[in-house]
Coordinates of C-alpha atoms in Angstrom, one line a residue:
Chain W
M1 CA -42.7 -89.0 -158.5
A2 CA -39.6 -87.3 -157.0
L3 CA -41.2 -83.9 -157.1
V4 CA -44.4 -85.3 -155.6
E5 CA -42.5 -86.7 -152.7
V6 CA -40.4 -83.5 -152.2
S7 CA -43.4 -81.3 -152.1
G8 CA -45.1 -83.5 -149.6
L9 CA -48.1 -84.2 -151.8
K10 CA -49.5 -87.7 -151.4
P11 CA -52.5 -87.8 -153.8
F12 CA -52.4 -91.5 -154.6
T13 CA -51.7 -93.3 -151.4
E14 CA -53.9 -91.2 -149.2
P15 CA -57.3 -92.4 -150.4
S16 CA -56.3 -96.0 -150.0
E17 CA -55.1 -95.3 -146.4
Q18 CA -58.4 -93.7 -145.6
I19 CA -60.4 -96.6 -147.0
F20 CA -58.5 -99.5 -145.8
G21 CA -57.2 -98.2 -142.6
T22 CA -53.8 -99.8 -142.6
R23 CA -51.4 -98.9 -145.2
Q24 CA -51.4 -101.5 -147.9
T25 CA -48.2 -101.0 -149.9
S26 CA -49.4 -102.7 -153.1
L27 CA -52.9 -101.2 -153.7
V28 CA -52.8 -98.1 -155.7
D29 CA -56.0 -96.4 -156.9
R30 CA -55.3 -95.4 -160.5
P31 CA -57.4 -95.3 -163.5
N32 CA -54.8 -97.3 -165.4
H33 CA -54.9 -101.0 -165.7
Y34 CA -52.6 -103.7 -164.5
S35 CA -49.1 -102.8 -165.3
F36 CA -46.8 -105.7 -166.0
G37 CA -43.1 -105.6 -165.6
T38 CA -42.9 -102.8 -163.0
S39 CA -40.5 -103.4 -160.1
V40 CA -43.3 -103.0 -157.6
Q41 CA -46.3 -105.1 -158.0
E42 CA -49.3 -102.8 -158.3
F43 CA -52.9 -103.7 -158.7
A44 CA -55.7 -101.4 -159.7
V45 CA -58.6 -101.9 -157.4
P46 CA -61.9 -100.0 -157.7
V47 CA -62.7 -97.5 -155.0
G48 CA -65.0 -98.8 -152.3
E49 CA -65.4 -102.0 -150.4
E50 CA -62.7 -104.6 -150.5
P51 CA -63.7 -107.0 -153.3
A52 CA -62.7 -110.3 -151.7
G53 CA -64.7 -109.6 -148.5
F54 CA -67.7 -108.4 -150.5
L55 CA -67.7 -111.6 -152.5
E56 CA -67.6 -113.9 -149.5
S57 CA -70.9 -112.5 -148.5
C58 CA -72.3 -113.5 -151.8
N59 CA -71.8 -117.2 -151.7
R60 CA -74.0 -119.8 -150.2
E61 CA -72.9 -119.6 -146.6
G62 CA -73.8 -115.9 -146.6
G63 CA -77.4 -116.9 -147.6
V64 CA -77.1 -115.3 -151.1
S65 CA -76.1 -117.5 -153.9
I66 CA -74.6 -115.7 -156.8
D67 CA -73.0 -118.5 -158.7
M68 CA -70.5 -117.6 -161.3
N69 CA -71.3 -120.4 -163.8
H70 CA -69.3 -120.5 -166.9
G71 CA -72.4 -120.7 -169.2
T72 CA -70.9 -121.8 -172.4
T73 CA -69.2 -124.7 -174.1
T74 CA -65.7 -124.4 -175.6
L75 CA -63.4 -127.2 -176.5
A76 CA -59.9 -127.5 -177.9
F77 CA -57.7 -130.5 -178.6
K78 CA -54.2 -131.1 -180.0
F79 CA -53.6 -133.6 -182.7
K80 CA -51.0 -134.3 -185.3
H81 CA -51.9 -131.5 -187.6
G82 CA -52.2 -128.8 -185.0
V83 CA -54.9 -127.6 -182.6
I84 CA -58.6 -127.5 -183.2
V85 CA -60.6 -124.9 -181.3
A86 CA -64.4 -125.0 -181.3
V87 CA -66.7 -122.8 -179.4
D88 CA -70.4 -122.1 -179.2
S89 CA -71.8 -118.6 -179.5
R90 CA -74.4 -118.0 -176.8
A91 CA -74.2 -115.3 -174.2
S92 CA -76.6 -115.6 -171.3
A93 CA -77.3 -113.3 -168.4
G94 CA -79.0 -115.5 -165.9
R95 CA -81.9 -116.9 -167.7
Y96 CA -82.0 -114.2 -170.4
L97 CA -80.2 -114.9 -173.6
A98 CA -78.3 -111.8 -174.4
S99 CA -77.0 -113.0 -177.7
N100 CA -76.8 -116.0 -179.9
D101 CA -73.9 -114.8 -182.0
V102 CA -71.0 -113.9 -179.9
N103 CA -67.4 -114.7 -180.9
K104 CA -65.8 -116.5 -178.0
V105 CA -62.5 -116.9 -179.6
I106 CA -60.1 -114.0 -179.4
E107 CA -57.5 -113.8 -182.1
I108 CA -54.6 -112.6 -180.1
N109 CA -52.2 -112.6 -183.0
P110 CA -51.9 -114.8 -186.2
Y111 CA -50.4 -117.6 -184.2
L112 CA -52.2 -117.4 -180.9
L113 CA -55.8 -117.9 -180.0
G114 CA -57.7 -117.5 -176.7
T115 CA -61.1 -118.9 -175.9
M116 CA -63.5 -117.3 -173.5
S117 CA -65.8 -118.8 -171.0
G118 CA -67.2 -117.4 -167.8
S119 CA -67.8 -113.7 -167.6
A120 CA -67.7 -112.2 -171.1
A121 CA -66.4 -108.9 -169.9
D122 CA -63.6 -110.3 -167.9
C123 CA -62.5 -112.6 -170.6
Q124 CA -62.5 -110.0 -173.3
Y125 CA -60.7 -107.5 -171.2
W126 CA -58.0 -109.8 -169.9
E127 CA -57.3 -111.4 -173.2
R128 CA -57.0 -108.1 -175.0
L129 CA -54.5 -107.2 -172.3
L130 CA -52.7 -110.4 -173.0
A131 CA -52.6 -109.5 -176.6
K132 CA -51.0 -106.2 -175.8
E133 CA -48.4 -107.9 -173.7
C134 CA -47.6 -110.5 -176.4
R135 CA -47.1 -107.7 -178.9
L136 CA -44.8 -105.8 -176.5
Y137 CA -42.8 -109.0 -176.0
R138 CA -42.4 -109.5 -179.7
L139 CA -41.2 -105.9 -180.1
R140 CA -38.8 -106.1 -177.2
N141 CA -37.3 -109.5 -177.8
N142 CA -37.5 -109.8 -181.6
H143 CA -39.1 -113.3 -181.5
R144 CA -42.6 -114.5 -180.9
I145 CA -43.7 -115.3 -177.4
S146 CA -44.2 -119.0 -176.8
V147 CA -47.6 -120.4 -175.9
A148 CA -46.3 -121.4 -172.4
A149 CA -45.1 -117.9 -171.7
A150 CA -48.3 -116.3 -173.0
S151 CA -50.5 -118.6 -170.8
K152 CA -48.2 -117.8 -167.9
L153 CA -48.7 -114.1 -168.4
L154 CA -52.5 -114.6 -168.3
C155 CA -52.2 -116.9 -165.3
N156 CA -50.2 -114.3 -163.3
M157 CA -52.8 -111.7 -164.1
M158 CA -55.5 -114.0 -162.7
L159 CA -53.5 -114.7 -159.6
G160 CA -53.1 -111.1 -158.9
Y161 CA -56.9 -110.7 -158.6
R162 CA -57.5 -114.1 -157.1
G163 CA -60.6 -114.1 -154.8
M164 CA -61.8 -110.8 -156.1
G165 CA -64.6 -112.2 -158.3
L166 CA -63.0 -112.6 -161.7
S167 CA -64.6 -115.4 -163.8
V168 CA -62.4 -116.6 -166.6
G169 CA -62.0 -120.0 -168.0
S170 CA -59.8 -119.7 -171.0
M171 CA -57.7 -121.9 -173.3
I172 CA -54.7 -120.4 -174.9
C173 CA -53.8 -122.3 -178.1
G174 CA -50.9 -121.7 -180.5
W175 CA -48.1 -123.1 -182.4
D176 CA -44.5 -122.2 -181.4
K177 CA -41.1 -123.7 -181.6
E178 CA -42.1 -126.8 -179.6
G179 CA -45.0 -127.5 -181.9
P180 CA -48.7 -127.1 -181.1
G181 CA -49.5 -125.8 -177.7
L182 CA -52.6 -125.8 -175.6
Y183 CA -53.0 -124.4 -172.1
Y184 CA -56.0 -124.0 -169.9
V185 CA -56.0 -121.0 -167.6
D186 CA -58.5 -120.3 -164.9
D187 CA -59.6 -117.4 -162.7
N188 CA -58.2 -119.3 -159.7
G189 CA -54.8 -119.3 -161.3
T190 CA -54.9 -122.8 -162.6
R191 CA -52.7 -123.3 -165.6
L192 CA -52.6 -126.8 -167.2
S193 CA -51.0 -128.0 -170.3
G194 CA -52.9 -130.8 -172.0
R195 CA -54.0 -132.6 -175.0
M196 CA -57.6 -131.8 -174.8
F197 CA -59.7 -129.4 -172.7
S198 CA -63.3 -128.4 -172.6
T199 CA -64.7 -125.6 -170.5
G200 CA -68.0 -124.1 -169.6
C201 CA -71.1 -125.7 -168.2
G202 CA -71.6 -127.8 -171.3
N203 CA -68.2 -129.3 -171.0
G204 CA -69.3 -132.7 -169.8
Y205 CA -71.2 -133.3 -173.0
A206 CA -68.3 -132.3 -175.1
Y207 CA -65.9 -134.5 -173.2
G208 CA -67.9 -137.6 -173.9
V209 CA -68.0 -137.1 -177.6
V210 CA -64.4 -136.0 -178.0
D211 CA -63.0 -138.7 -175.7
S212 CA -64.7 -141.4 -177.7
G213 CA -63.8 -140.0 -181.2
Y214 CA -60.3 -138.8 -180.5
R215 CA -57.3 -140.4 -182.2
E216 CA -53.8 -138.8 -182.2
D217 CA -53.4 -139.4 -185.9
M218 CA -56.7 -138.2 -187.1
T219 CA -57.0 -136.5 -190.5
V220 CA -57.8 -132.9 -190.6
E221 CA -61.4 -133.5 -191.8
E222 CA -62.0 -136.0 -189.0
A223 CA -60.8 -133.5 -186.5
Y224 CA -63.1 -130.8 -187.9
E225 CA -66.0 -133.3 -187.7
L226 CA -65.1 -134.2 -184.1
G227 CA -64.9 -130.6 -183.0
C228 CA -68.3 -129.8 -184.5
R229 CA -69.9 -132.9 -183.0
G230 CA -68.6 -132.0 -179.6
I231 CA -70.1 -128.6 -179.6
A232 CA -73.3 -129.6 -181.3
H233 CA -74.1 -132.3 -178.8
A234 CA -73.3 -130.0 -175.9
T235 CA -75.6 -127.3 -177.2
H236 CA -78.3 -129.9 -177.7
R237 CA -78.3 -130.8 -174.0
D238 CA -77.1 -127.7 -172.3
A239 CA -79.5 -124.8 -172.1
Y240 CA -76.7 -122.2 -171.8
S241 CA -74.9 -123.2 -175.0
G242 CA -76.2 -122.7 -178.5
G243 CA -76.1 -120.6 -181.6
V244 CA -73.3 -121.5 -184.0
V245 CA -70.1 -123.4 -183.8
N246 CA -67.1 -121.2 -184.5
M247 CA -64.2 -123.4 -185.4
Y248 CA -60.5 -122.5 -185.8
H249 CA -57.6 -124.7 -186.8
M250 CA -54.2 -123.7 -185.5
R251 CA -51.6 -124.7 -188.0
E252 CA -47.9 -124.2 -188.3
D253 CA -48.2 -121.1 -190.3
G254 CA -51.0 -119.6 -188.2
W255 CA -54.6 -120.2 -187.6
I256 CA -57.5 -120.4 -190.0
K257 CA -61.1 -120.0 -189.3
V258 CA -62.7 -123.2 -190.5
C259 CA -66.4 -122.6 -190.3
K260 CA -69.4 -121.1 -188.6
E261 CA -72.1 -123.8 -188.6
D262 CA -75.5 -123.4 -187.1
V263 CA -75.9 -126.1 -184.4
S264 CA -79.5 -126.9 -185.3
Q265 CA -78.5 -127.7 -188.9
L266 CA -75.7 -129.9 -187.5
I267 CA -78.0 -131.8 -185.1
H268 CA -80.5 -132.5 -187.9
R269 CA -77.7 -133.9 -190.0
Y270 CA -76.5 -136.1 -187.2
K271 CA -79.9 -137.3 -186.2
E272 CA -80.9 -138.5 -189.7
G273 CA -82.0 -142.1 -189.3
M274 CA -82.7 -141.8 -185.6
F275 CA -86.0 -141.8 -183.7
Chain S
M1 CA -113.4 -149.5 -128.7
A2 CA -114.3 -149.1 -125.1
L3 CA -111.1 -150.8 -124.1
Q4 CA -109.2 -148.5 -126.4
D5 CA -110.7 -145.4 -124.8
L6 CA -110.0 -146.8 -121.4
C7 CA -106.4 -147.3 -122.2
N8 CA -106.1 -144.1 -124.2
F9 CA -104.9 -146.1 -127.2
G10 CA -107.1 -144.2 -129.6
D11 CA -104.6 -141.6 -130.3
M12 CA -101.9 -144.0 -131.4
F13 CA -103.9 -145.9 -133.9
Q14 CA -105.6 -143.2 -135.9
E15 CA -105.4 -144.1 -139.5
P16 CA -103.3 -141.4 -141.1
G17 CA -101.5 -140.8 -137.9
Y18 CA -98.1 -141.2 -139.1
L19 CA -98.7 -138.7 -141.8
E20 CA -100.2 -136.0 -139.6
E21 CA -96.9 -134.9 -138.5
S22 CA -95.2 -133.0 -141.3
P23 CA -92.4 -135.2 -142.6
I24 CA -90.1 -132.2 -142.5
Q25 CA -90.2 -132.2 -138.7
F26 CA -90.5 -136.0 -138.5
G27 CA -87.7 -137.2 -136.3
F28 CA -86.5 -133.6 -135.9
P29 CA -85.4 -133.9 -132.3
F30 CA -83.4 -137.0 -133.3
A31 CA -82.0 -135.5 -136.5
S32 CA -79.3 -137.6 -138.0
S33 CA -75.9 -136.3 -137.3
E34 CA -74.3 -134.2 -139.9
S35 CA -72.1 -136.3 -142.1
V36 CA -68.9 -134.8 -143.5
P37 CA -70.1 -131.6 -145.4
L38 CA -70.0 -131.8 -149.1
P39 CA -67.2 -129.8 -150.7
F40 CA -69.5 -128.6 -153.4
P41 CA -73.1 -129.2 -154.3
M42 CA -72.9 -132.3 -156.4
G43 CA -75.5 -134.2 -158.4
H44 CA -76.3 -137.8 -157.7
G45 CA -72.9 -139.4 -157.8
T46 CA -73.4 -142.1 -160.3
T47 CA -74.0 -142.8 -164.0
T48 CA -77.1 -144.6 -165.0
L49 CA -78.8 -144.6 -168.4
A50 CA -81.8 -146.3 -170.1
F51 CA -83.2 -146.1 -173.6
L52 CA -85.9 -147.7 -175.8
F53 CA -85.2 -149.5 -179.0
Q54 CA -86.8 -152.1 -181.2
G55 CA -85.5 -154.9 -179.0
G56 CA -87.1 -153.6 -175.8
V57 CA -85.5 -151.4 -173.1
L58 CA -81.8 -151.3 -172.3
A59 CA -80.7 -150.1 -168.9
A60 CA -77.0 -149.7 -167.9
A61 CA -75.3 -148.3 -164.8
D62 CA -71.9 -148.2 -163.2
T63 CA -71.3 -149.8 -159.8
R64 CA -69.4 -147.3 -157.7
S65 CA -71.1 -146.3 -154.5
S66 CA -69.4 -143.2 -153.1
C67 CA -69.7 -141.3 -149.9
S68 CA -68.3 -137.8 -150.1
G69 CA -65.0 -138.8 -151.6
L70 CA -64.7 -142.3 -150.3
V71 CA -65.6 -145.2 -152.5
A72 CA -67.8 -147.0 -150.1
C73 CA -68.4 -149.9 -152.4
P74 CA -66.9 -150.6 -155.8
A75 CA -69.4 -153.3 -156.6
A76 CA -72.8 -151.9 -155.7
Q77 CA -75.9 -152.7 -157.6
K78 CA -77.7 -149.7 -159.0
I79 CA -80.2 -151.5 -161.2
L80 CA -82.7 -153.2 -159.1
P81 CA -85.3 -155.6 -160.5
I82 CA -88.8 -154.7 -159.3
H83 CA -90.6 -157.6 -160.9
S84 CA -90.1 -159.9 -163.8
H85 CA -90.9 -157.2 -166.4
L86 CA -89.7 -154.1 -164.7
V87 CA -86.3 -152.9 -163.6
G88 CA -85.5 -149.6 -162.0
T89 CA -82.2 -147.8 -162.1
T90 CA -81.3 -145.9 -159.0
S91 CA -79.5 -142.8 -158.3
G92 CA -79.3 -140.5 -155.3
T93 CA -79.0 -141.9 -151.8
S94 CA -78.5 -145.7 -152.1
A95 CA -80.5 -146.4 -148.9
D96 CA -83.5 -144.4 -150.0
C97 CA -83.5 -145.9 -153.4
A98 CA -83.3 -149.5 -152.1
L99 CA -86.1 -148.9 -149.6
W100 CA -88.4 -147.3 -152.1
K101 CA -87.8 -149.9 -154.7
R102 CA -88.8 -152.6 -152.3
I103 CA -91.9 -150.6 -151.3
L104 CA -92.7 -150.2 -154.9
S105 CA -92.3 -153.9 -155.6
R106 CA -94.7 -154.7 -152.7
E107 CA -97.3 -152.2 -154.0
L108 CA -97.1 -153.6 -157.5
R109 CA -97.5 -157.1 -156.3
L110 CA -100.5 -156.1 -154.3
Y111 CA -102.0 -154.4 -157.4
Q112 CA -101.4 -157.5 -159.4
L113 CA -103.1 -159.7 -156.9
R114 CA -106.0 -157.4 -156.6
H115 CA -106.6 -156.6 -160.3
G116 CA -105.2 -159.7 -162.0
R117 CA -102.8 -157.9 -164.2
R118 CA -99.5 -156.1 -163.9
L119 CA -99.5 -152.4 -163.5
S120 CA -98.0 -150.6 -166.5
T121 CA -94.7 -148.9 -166.3
G122 CA -96.4 -145.5 -166.4
G123 CA -98.7 -146.6 -163.6
A124 CA -95.8 -147.8 -161.6
A125 CA -94.0 -144.5 -162.1
K126 CA -97.1 -142.6 -161.0
L127 CA -97.4 -144.8 -158.0
L128 CA -93.8 -144.2 -157.0
S129 CA -94.1 -140.5 -157.7
H130 CA -97.2 -140.2 -155.4
M131 CA -95.5 -142.3 -152.7
L132 CA -92.5 -139.9 -152.7
H133 CA -94.6 -136.8 -152.7
P134 CA -95.2 -136.4 -149.0
F135 CA -91.4 -136.3 -148.6
K136 CA -90.9 -133.4 -150.9
G137 CA -88.7 -130.8 -149.3
T138 CA -87.0 -133.3 -147.0
E139 CA -83.6 -134.8 -147.7
L140 CA -84.9 -137.8 -149.4
C141 CA -83.1 -138.2 -152.6
V142 CA -84.3 -140.7 -155.2
A143 CA -83.9 -140.3 -158.9
A144 CA -85.0 -143.5 -160.7
T145 CA -85.8 -144.6 -164.2
L146 CA -88.3 -147.3 -164.5
C147 CA -87.8 -149.6 -167.5
G148 CA -90.4 -152.2 -168.2
W149 CA -92.4 -154.1 -170.7
D150 CA -96.2 -153.5 -170.4
G151 CA -99.1 -155.6 -171.2
G152 CA -99.5 -158.8 -173.0
E153 CA -100.9 -161.0 -170.2
L154 CA -104.4 -159.7 -169.7
D155 CA -106.1 -162.1 -172.2
D156 CA -105.7 -165.7 -171.6
G157 CA -107.2 -166.7 -174.9
C158 CA -104.6 -165.5 -177.3
R159 CA -101.5 -166.4 -175.4
D160 CA -100.2 -168.7 -178.1
D161 CA -100.7 -166.1 -180.7
H162 CA -98.9 -163.1 -179.1
K163 CA -95.2 -163.5 -178.3
G164 CA -95.4 -160.9 -175.6
S165 CA -97.2 -163.1 -173.1
E166 CA -95.5 -166.4 -173.0
A167 CA -93.2 -166.9 -170.1
D168 CA -94.7 -164.6 -167.6
D169 CA -98.1 -166.0 -167.3
S170 CA -97.2 -169.4 -165.9
E171 CA -97.1 -168.2 -162.4
R172 CA -100.0 -165.9 -162.8
R173 CA -102.4 -168.2 -164.5
D174 CA -103.9 -169.4 -161.3
T175 CA -104.4 -165.9 -160.0
T176 CA -105.8 -164.3 -163.2
E177 CA -108.3 -167.0 -164.2
T178 CA -110.6 -167.0 -161.3
P179 CA -111.3 -163.3 -160.9
K180 CA -111.4 -162.8 -164.6
A181 CA -113.9 -165.6 -165.3
D182 CA -116.8 -163.3 -164.8
V183 CA -115.3 -160.5 -166.8
E184 CA -114.5 -162.5 -169.9
T185 CA -117.9 -162.7 -171.5
T186 CA -117.3 -162.8 -175.2
A187 CA -113.6 -163.6 -175.1
G188 CA -112.4 -166.5 -177.1
A189 CA -111.9 -169.8 -175.3
P190 CA -108.4 -170.7 -174.3
G191 CA -106.5 -171.7 -177.4
E192 CA -108.6 -169.7 -179.8
K193 CA -106.4 -167.4 -181.8
V194 CA -107.6 -163.8 -181.6
S195 CA -105.6 -160.6 -181.8
L196 CA -104.5 -158.9 -178.7
S197 CA -106.5 -155.7 -179.0
K198 CA -109.8 -157.5 -179.8
T199 CA -109.6 -159.7 -176.8
Q200 CA -108.8 -156.9 -174.5
S201 CA -111.6 -154.8 -175.6
S202 CA -114.1 -157.6 -175.3
S203 CA -112.8 -158.9 -172.0
C204 CA -112.6 -155.6 -170.1
T205 CA -115.6 -154.1 -168.3
K206 CA -116.9 -150.8 -169.3
R207 CA -115.2 -149.1 -166.4
Q208 CA -111.8 -150.5 -167.4
C209 CA -112.3 -149.6 -171.0
S210 CA -113.0 -146.0 -170.2
R211 CA -110.0 -145.8 -168.0
R212 CA -107.7 -147.4 -170.5
K213 CA -107.2 -145.2 -173.4
I214 CA -105.0 -147.4 -175.6
S215 CA -104.6 -151.1 -175.1
F216 CA -100.8 -150.9 -175.1
S217 CA -98.2 -153.6 -175.1
G218 CA -94.7 -152.5 -175.5
P219 CA -91.7 -151.0 -173.8
G220 CA -92.0 -148.2 -171.3
L221 CA -89.5 -145.8 -169.9
F222 CA -90.2 -143.3 -167.1
Y223 CA -88.0 -141.0 -165.0
V224 CA -89.2 -140.4 -161.5
C225 CA -87.5 -138.1 -159.1
S226 CA -88.1 -137.3 -155.4
D227 CA -88.8 -133.7 -156.2
G228 CA -91.9 -134.8 -158.0
T229 CA -90.7 -135.0 -161.6
R230 CA -92.2 -137.8 -163.6
L231 CA -91.3 -137.9 -167.3
E232 CA -91.9 -140.3 -170.1
G233 CA -89.2 -140.6 -172.6
K234 CA -87.1 -142.6 -175.0
L235 CA -83.7 -141.9 -173.5
F236 CA -82.6 -140.9 -170.0
S237 CA -79.4 -140.7 -168.2
V238 CA -79.2 -139.7 -164.6
G239 CA -76.4 -138.8 -162.3
S240 CA -73.2 -136.8 -162.1
G241 CA -71.8 -138.8 -165.1
S242 CA -74.8 -138.2 -167.2
P243 CA -73.5 -135.3 -169.4
Y244 CA -70.7 -137.5 -170.6
A245 CA -73.1 -140.4 -171.3
Y246 CA -75.7 -138.2 -173.0
S247 CA -73.5 -137.1 -175.8
I248 CA -72.5 -140.7 -176.6
L249 CA -76.1 -141.8 -176.5
D250 CA -77.3 -138.8 -178.6
Q251 CA -74.9 -139.8 -181.3
G252 CA -75.7 -143.5 -181.5
V253 CA -79.2 -144.4 -180.2
R254 CA -81.8 -145.1 -182.9
W255 CA -84.9 -147.2 -182.9
G256 CA -83.5 -149.8 -185.3
L257 CA -80.5 -150.9 -183.2
T258 CA -79.8 -154.6 -182.7
V259 CA -79.3 -155.9 -179.2
E260 CA -75.5 -156.1 -179.6
E261 CA -75.2 -152.6 -181.0
A262 CA -77.4 -151.2 -178.2
T263 CA -75.3 -153.0 -175.6
S264 CA -72.1 -151.7 -177.0
I265 CA -73.4 -148.1 -177.1
A266 CA -74.6 -148.4 -173.5
R267 CA -71.3 -149.8 -172.4
E268 CA -69.4 -147.1 -174.3
A269 CA -71.5 -144.4 -172.7
V270 CA -71.0 -145.7 -169.2
Y271 CA -67.3 -146.1 -169.9
R272 CA -66.9 -142.5 -171.1
A273 CA -68.7 -141.2 -168.1
T274 CA -66.6 -143.3 -165.6
H275 CA -63.5 -142.1 -167.5
R276 CA -64.3 -138.5 -166.7
D277 CA -66.4 -138.5 -163.6
A278 CA -64.8 -139.2 -160.3
Y279 CA -68.0 -140.5 -158.7
S280 CA -68.6 -143.2 -161.3
G281 CA -66.5 -146.2 -162.0
N282 CA -65.5 -149.8 -161.5
F283 CA -68.0 -152.1 -163.3
V284 CA -70.9 -151.7 -165.6
D285 CA -74.2 -153.6 -165.3
I286 CA -76.4 -154.0 -168.3
Y287 CA -80.0 -155.2 -168.1
H288 CA -82.2 -155.8 -171.1
V289 CA -86.0 -155.9 -170.8
T290 CA -87.9 -157.8 -173.4
P291 CA -91.5 -159.2 -173.6
N292 CA -90.2 -162.3 -171.8
G293 CA -88.8 -160.3 -168.9
W294 CA -85.5 -158.9 -168.0
T295 CA -82.1 -160.5 -168.6
R296 CA -78.9 -159.4 -167.1
R297 CA -75.4 -159.5 -168.6
T298 CA -72.4 -160.5 -166.5
R299 CA -70.9 -157.5 -164.9
E300 CA -68.0 -156.1 -166.9
D301 CA -64.9 -154.5 -165.5
L302 CA -64.3 -151.1 -167.2
K303 CA -60.6 -151.4 -166.5
E304 CA -60.5 -154.1 -169.2
E305 CA -62.4 -151.7 -171.5
Y306 CA -59.7 -149.1 -171.0
Y307 CA -57.0 -151.5 -172.0
R308 CA -59.0 -152.9 -174.9
E309 CA -59.3 -149.4 -176.2
K310 CA -55.6 -148.8 -176.0
E311 CA -55.1 -151.9 -178.1
R312 CA -57.7 -150.8 -180.6
V313 CA -56.0 -147.4 -181.0
K314 CA -52.6 -149.1 -181.5
T315 CA -53.9 -151.5 -184.1
R316 CA -55.9 -148.8 -185.8
G317 CA -52.7 -146.7 -186.1
K318 CA -51.0 -149.5 -187.8
Q319 CA -54.0 -150.0 -190.2
R320 CA -54.0 -146.4 -191.0
E321 CA -50.5 -146.4 -192.2
T322 CA -51.4 -148.9 -194.9
S323 CA -54.7 -147.4 -196.0
R324 CA -54.6 -143.7 -195.5
E325 CA -57.1 -142.3 -198.1
K326 CA -60.0 -144.6 -197.6
K327 CA -61.1 -143.2 -194.3
S328 CA -61.8 -139.6 -195.2
K329 CA -63.9 -140.2 -198.3
H330 CA -67.4 -139.6 -196.9
R331 CA -67.2 -137.1 -194.2
G332 CA -64.1 -135.5 -195.7
V333 CA -65.8 -134.3 -198.8
F334 CA -68.0 -131.8 -196.9
W335 CA -65.0 -130.5 -195.1
R336 CA -62.6 -130.5 -198.1
D337 CA -65.1 -128.2 -199.9
K338 CA -65.5 -126.0 -196.9
L339 CA -61.7 -125.8 -196.5
A340 CA -61.2 -125.0 -200.1
S341 CA -63.8 -122.3 -200.1
S342 CA -62.5 -120.7 -196.8
E343 CA -58.9 -120.8 -198.2
Q344 CA -60.1 -119.0 -201.3
I345 CA -61.8 -116.4 -199.2
L346 CA -58.6 -115.8 -197.1
N347 CA -56.4 -115.7 -200.2

């Protein structure tokens, strides 16, 4: 850096000046990704039009309606014996079903899980980045990162790119010194701690089921049943959710993957004795 | 006619005149002022539901009437009776729904007077759907489910025999008997016990028989929307709170429910929807349509339901401490095996 300045070369800042006109101190066009912990906040932005302005022309007032719908159903709730995380497995691109067997839970490390809803690419990328940061934290500080801190890291990443078209609706679940932890993090920078969350366009259906069946002191089997029911009923009514239920249970000694149930089998089981 | 021409009245009184103008431009120069713009495109701000079961049709709805964030009325009525055996749940713009329900009641009454029998629920749904069709594309917003009990009053002869026709015919006896006298050729005399289907087939004219595919007496449930949708079904929920209600209903609704069970499922579904949806709340109305007509339960405050649930959780927690193992026997077996097998795989 010093040599670059001395020799008068400005290879990095010049393109951004040409594109954006005025000098924006914090936008650096680099092939590297977001760099956490540097003294100067730097954001990597693709070459070309300014993303926020471009996106504004894509919403309803501009006449085009590109809606970023979170086409999935994920749910997670805390109870006495940990955190249950249940997700569906359908990936849709508009009306086309890209896949019915996607894993929407990212195993960040043996004691942290992240769920994905919204844009699959964004979620996968940013949560892998979060996994990297959590690992670095562990190496630097010699103790595990707390769930609150991990969710805050993700939240700050989202805030850095706010308005630029990210679509992430994620729940960070883990077990740390304070016990089971559950946070909801959004592409707007929302970060909420709570007892139960459900994201995606099928979330309404899941909320009804889990609200009515939830008890703080459920047994583990009841919690598994509730998680499965929530996703199954949501996939039954929502077109953009389906496939299988991937369920994880976050316990004190780490998470376990409970099951991978096909939702159509589940619905048949539940509907025995009905119409 | 001559006077009309003289006064140039002819233009005004042409028969389909009011429909010649496209409704989209109707009132265009006097377009209603823009209300406060919606923050986001929202569905009909309510929760209404209806389903069929062995005891008839159950319809339930919340009572919050909202106007872009303001609760305009916490005690509105979203289930409107149309006639003695038909109720309609409303969702969308309250004014539009109330008006079209009244128009539908009027049309159904006219039909009944002209033809001597009530129009079926499907027929009423079709009528409403066709009446709303000219306004497709305008800002009219009506999403209704019609819940009714059809049939049972066509044949005067077997009234004692069939329970579906008792109470409703008292007011219609005078209207049905005179026009039907010529139609009933081989029908049994009043008081003779014949089955419903036989009497209907013998008493209807050839034209009516060909039109009517099945002589049907039973519950009917139809969803009609101002964009032209008309669907028959066994379970519907409409409104912004409908996802929350749907999952509860999907879990619990079966044909064989008793009336008390059905009421409690409907109440629970509306309660859950009002718990999560901002545009639903306050009270719950439950109507039950039977062969004898509709009955209405007293309006219940959902705030009480919330406190009752808190109590239930508290007492259940205490019960649990005494009897821990009994609960997880049935469903737990499935999961215990799965858990055991998954742990084996991991180890």
